[in-house]
Each structure stands twice: as structure tokens, then as C-alpha cells.
Short mmCIF file of C-alpha atoms in Angstrom, two decimals:
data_model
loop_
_atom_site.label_atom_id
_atom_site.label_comp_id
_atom_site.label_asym_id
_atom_site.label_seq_id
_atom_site.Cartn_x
_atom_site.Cartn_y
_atom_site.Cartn_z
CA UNK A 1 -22.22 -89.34 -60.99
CA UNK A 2 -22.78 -92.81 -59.98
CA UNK A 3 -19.24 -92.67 -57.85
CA UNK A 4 -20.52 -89.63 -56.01
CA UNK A 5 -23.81 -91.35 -55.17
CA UNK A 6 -21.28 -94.70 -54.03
CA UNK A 7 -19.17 -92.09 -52.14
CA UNK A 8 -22.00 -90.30 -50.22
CA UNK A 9 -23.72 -93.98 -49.57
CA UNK A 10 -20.10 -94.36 -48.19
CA UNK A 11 -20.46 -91.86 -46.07
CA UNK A 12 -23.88 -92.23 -45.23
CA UNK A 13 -22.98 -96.20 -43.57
CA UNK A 14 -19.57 -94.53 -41.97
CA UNK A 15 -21.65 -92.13 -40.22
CA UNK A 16 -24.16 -94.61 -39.15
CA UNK A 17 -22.01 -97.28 -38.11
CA UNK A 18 -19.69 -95.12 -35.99
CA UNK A 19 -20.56 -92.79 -33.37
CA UNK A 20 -19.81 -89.43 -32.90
CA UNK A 21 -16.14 -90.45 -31.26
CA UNK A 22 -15.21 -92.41 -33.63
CA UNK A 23 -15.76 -90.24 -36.60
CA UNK A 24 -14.10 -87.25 -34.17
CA UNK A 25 -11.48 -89.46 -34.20
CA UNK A 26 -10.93 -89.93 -37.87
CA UNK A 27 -11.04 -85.83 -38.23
CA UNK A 28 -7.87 -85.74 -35.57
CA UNK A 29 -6.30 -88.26 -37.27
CA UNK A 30 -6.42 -86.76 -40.79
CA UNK A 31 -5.48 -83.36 -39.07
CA UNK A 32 -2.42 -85.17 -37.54
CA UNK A 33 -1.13 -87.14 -40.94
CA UNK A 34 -1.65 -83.44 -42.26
CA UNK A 35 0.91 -81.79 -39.68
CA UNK A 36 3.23 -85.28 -39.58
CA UNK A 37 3.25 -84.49 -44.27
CA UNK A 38 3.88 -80.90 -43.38
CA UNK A 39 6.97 -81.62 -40.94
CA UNK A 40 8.27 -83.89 -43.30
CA UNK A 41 8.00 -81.49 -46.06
CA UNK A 42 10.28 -79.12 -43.67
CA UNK A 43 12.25 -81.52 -42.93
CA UNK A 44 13.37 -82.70 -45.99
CA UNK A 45 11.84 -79.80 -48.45
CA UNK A 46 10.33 -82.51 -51.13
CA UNK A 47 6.36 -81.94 -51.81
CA UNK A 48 4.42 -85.13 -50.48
CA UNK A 49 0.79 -85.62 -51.37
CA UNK A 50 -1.48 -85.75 -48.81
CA UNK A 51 -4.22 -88.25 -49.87
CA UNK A 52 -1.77 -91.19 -50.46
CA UNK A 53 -0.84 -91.38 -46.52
CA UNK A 54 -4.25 -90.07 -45.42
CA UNK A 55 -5.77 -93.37 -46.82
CA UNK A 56 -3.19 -95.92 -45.98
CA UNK A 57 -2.99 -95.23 -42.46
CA UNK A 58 -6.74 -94.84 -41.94
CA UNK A 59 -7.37 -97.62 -44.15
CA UNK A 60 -10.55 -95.48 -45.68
CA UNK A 61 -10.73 -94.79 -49.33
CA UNK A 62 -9.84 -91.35 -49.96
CA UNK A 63 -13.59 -90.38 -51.67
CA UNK A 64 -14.90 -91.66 -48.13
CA UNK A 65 -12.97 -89.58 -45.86
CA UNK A 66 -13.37 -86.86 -48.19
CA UNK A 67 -17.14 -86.92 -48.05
CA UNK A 68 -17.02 -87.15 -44.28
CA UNK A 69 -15.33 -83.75 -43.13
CA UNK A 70 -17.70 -82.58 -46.41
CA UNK A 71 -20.69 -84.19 -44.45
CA UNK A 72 -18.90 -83.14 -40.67
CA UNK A 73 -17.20 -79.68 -41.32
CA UNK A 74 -18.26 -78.74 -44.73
CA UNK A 75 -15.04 -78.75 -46.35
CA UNK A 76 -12.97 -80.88 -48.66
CA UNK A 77 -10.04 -82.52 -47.69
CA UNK A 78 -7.75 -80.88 -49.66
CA UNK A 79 -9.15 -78.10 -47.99
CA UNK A 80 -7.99 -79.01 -44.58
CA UNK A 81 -4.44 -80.05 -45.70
CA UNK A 82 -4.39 -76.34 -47.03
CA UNK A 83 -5.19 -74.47 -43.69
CA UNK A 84 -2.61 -76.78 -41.95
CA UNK A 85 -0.01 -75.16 -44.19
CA UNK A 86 -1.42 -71.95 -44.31
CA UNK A 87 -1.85 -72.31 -40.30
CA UNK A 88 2.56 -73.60 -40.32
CA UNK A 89 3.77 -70.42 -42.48
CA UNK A 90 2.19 -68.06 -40.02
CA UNK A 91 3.58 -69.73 -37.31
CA UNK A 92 7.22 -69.60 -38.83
CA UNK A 93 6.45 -66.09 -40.13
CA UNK A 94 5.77 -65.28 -36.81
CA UNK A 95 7.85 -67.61 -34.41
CA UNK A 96 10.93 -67.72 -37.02
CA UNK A 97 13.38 -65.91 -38.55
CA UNK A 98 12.59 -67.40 -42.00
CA UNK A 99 11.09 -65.50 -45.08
CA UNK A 100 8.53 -66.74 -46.86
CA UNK A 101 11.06 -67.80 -49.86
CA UNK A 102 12.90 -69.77 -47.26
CA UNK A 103 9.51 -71.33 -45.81
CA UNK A 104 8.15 -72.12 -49.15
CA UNK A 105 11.19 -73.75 -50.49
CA UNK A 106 11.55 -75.66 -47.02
CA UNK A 107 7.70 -76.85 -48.32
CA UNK A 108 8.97 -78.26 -51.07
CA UNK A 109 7.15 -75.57 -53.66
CA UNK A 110 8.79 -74.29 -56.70
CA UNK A 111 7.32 -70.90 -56.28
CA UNK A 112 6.57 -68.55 -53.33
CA UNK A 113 4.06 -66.70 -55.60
CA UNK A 114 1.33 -69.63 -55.21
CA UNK A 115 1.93 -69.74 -51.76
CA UNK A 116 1.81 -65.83 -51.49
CA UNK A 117 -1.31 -65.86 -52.62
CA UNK A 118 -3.10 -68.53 -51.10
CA UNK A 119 -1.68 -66.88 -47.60
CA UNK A 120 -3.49 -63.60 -49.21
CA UNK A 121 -6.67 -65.35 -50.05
CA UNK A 122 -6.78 -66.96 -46.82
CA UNK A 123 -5.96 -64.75 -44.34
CA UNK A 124 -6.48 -61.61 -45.91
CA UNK A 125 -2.90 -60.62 -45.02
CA UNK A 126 0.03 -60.83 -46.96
CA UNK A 127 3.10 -62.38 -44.70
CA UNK A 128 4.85 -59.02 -44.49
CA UNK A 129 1.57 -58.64 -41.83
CA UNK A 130 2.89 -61.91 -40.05
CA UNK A 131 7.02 -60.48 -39.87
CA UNK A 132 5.31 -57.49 -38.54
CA UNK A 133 3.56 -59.64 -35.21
CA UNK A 134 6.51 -60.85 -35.25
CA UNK A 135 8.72 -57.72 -34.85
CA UNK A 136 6.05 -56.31 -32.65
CA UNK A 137 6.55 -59.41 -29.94
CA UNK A 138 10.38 -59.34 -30.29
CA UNK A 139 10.16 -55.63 -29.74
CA UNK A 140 7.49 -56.12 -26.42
CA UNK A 141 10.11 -59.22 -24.96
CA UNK A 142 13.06 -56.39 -25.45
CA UNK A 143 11.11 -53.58 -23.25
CA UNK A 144 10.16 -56.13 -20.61
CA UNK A 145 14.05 -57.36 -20.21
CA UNK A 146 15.21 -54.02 -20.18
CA UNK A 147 12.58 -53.00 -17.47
#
């Protein structure tokens, strides 16, 4: 209880202190970390956690920046880092040849069930809805060469 009231204090003098650009630019910057984890989770295919880098390289505590897209956007952090991932998979359902096993493992996740779902939950589609954008562009591109 008492580090919730320090945290939303915390948040309280953070939005006070800076102005509207400055806390806009805190948001971008966790949104960027949260792409630069997710490329290096594709890139290497180990699970990072996304607090750890969030608060080192904005040199905020973690509870802080929490509280501010809470206070800003209404949603946690953890939250955010989420959407970013959910927001990638589409994209490579869609842009890539890759199947979800093959994206999830290239996450770093040990099962493509969890990640299944949470596509599910937040989308409302399931990612054989994503291969099927993604067989209805290749299919437009095809008509338009042959025309």
C-alpha cells in the first residue's frame, strides 16, 4: 500500500515537473526499447525482460514509468510491451512466410499455445486470419503483374 501511494506521488511530481513533451517523450522511448527487446528476441530467439532495459536506459524506476502510461494511457506497462509483440506477429503473419511456431520460437517462447491465445484475446482473430491477409495480398500483387 504505502509503495503504491510512493509510486503515484512519483508520478504525481514526474507529471508536474515535466511538460507534456517530455513525458510524450518518455512514452516513445519505452515504445522504442519495446520494439529494439522484440528485434533482439528475433534476432537471437532468447526471451529478454522488458522492465530491466526500460529502466536503465530511462534512468526511471520501473513503478514510476509504470504509473505514468497508467496515469497517460491507462495501461500498464507490461501491457504495452504485449501489444508491441502482438502488433510484430501480425506483421510477420502477414508480411512473412513464417508460421506462428516459427515466429514464436524466433520470440524466444517455449510454447506457441500462450502466444496463440493472447493473439486470440487480443485481436479477436486467430493467426490463420493474418496468413489469410496475407494470401489475399500475394494473390491481388499476382493479378496486377499478370494484367
Amino acid at each position: 500500500m504505502l509503495n503504491n501511494l510512493i509510486s503515484i506521488f512519483k508520478v504525481e511530481v514526474i507529471s508536474s515537473k515535466k511538460s507534456s513533451s517530455d513525458r510524450s517523450e518518455i512514452l516513445s522511448r519505452v515504445k522504442s526499447i519495446a520494439d529494439q527487446i522484440i528485434q533482439i528476441r528475433l534476432d537471437t530467439g532468447k526471451s529478454l525482460v522488458f522492465a530491466t532495459p526500460s529502466t536503465s536506459e530511462l534512468k526511471m524506476d520501473y513503478i514510476a514509468i509504470n504509473n505514468l502510461f497508467l496515469y497517460e494511457h491507462g495501461v500498464s506497462l507490461e501491457r504495452v510491451f504485449v501489444m508491441r509483440i502482438i502488433e510484430k506477429v501480425k506483421e510477420m503473419l502477414v508480411y512473412t512466410e513464417q508460421s506462428l511456431t516459427q515466429i514464436v520460437s524466433a520470440l524466444g517462447y517455449q510454447n506457441s499455445s500462450s502466444l496463440s491465445n493472447l493473439l486470440k484475446k487480443t485481436t479477436g482473430f486467430t493467426s490463420a486470419h493474418f496468413k489469410k491477409i496475407r494470401k489475399n495480398k500475394l494473390e491481388i500483387i499476382r493479378r496486377q503483374q499478370t494484367e
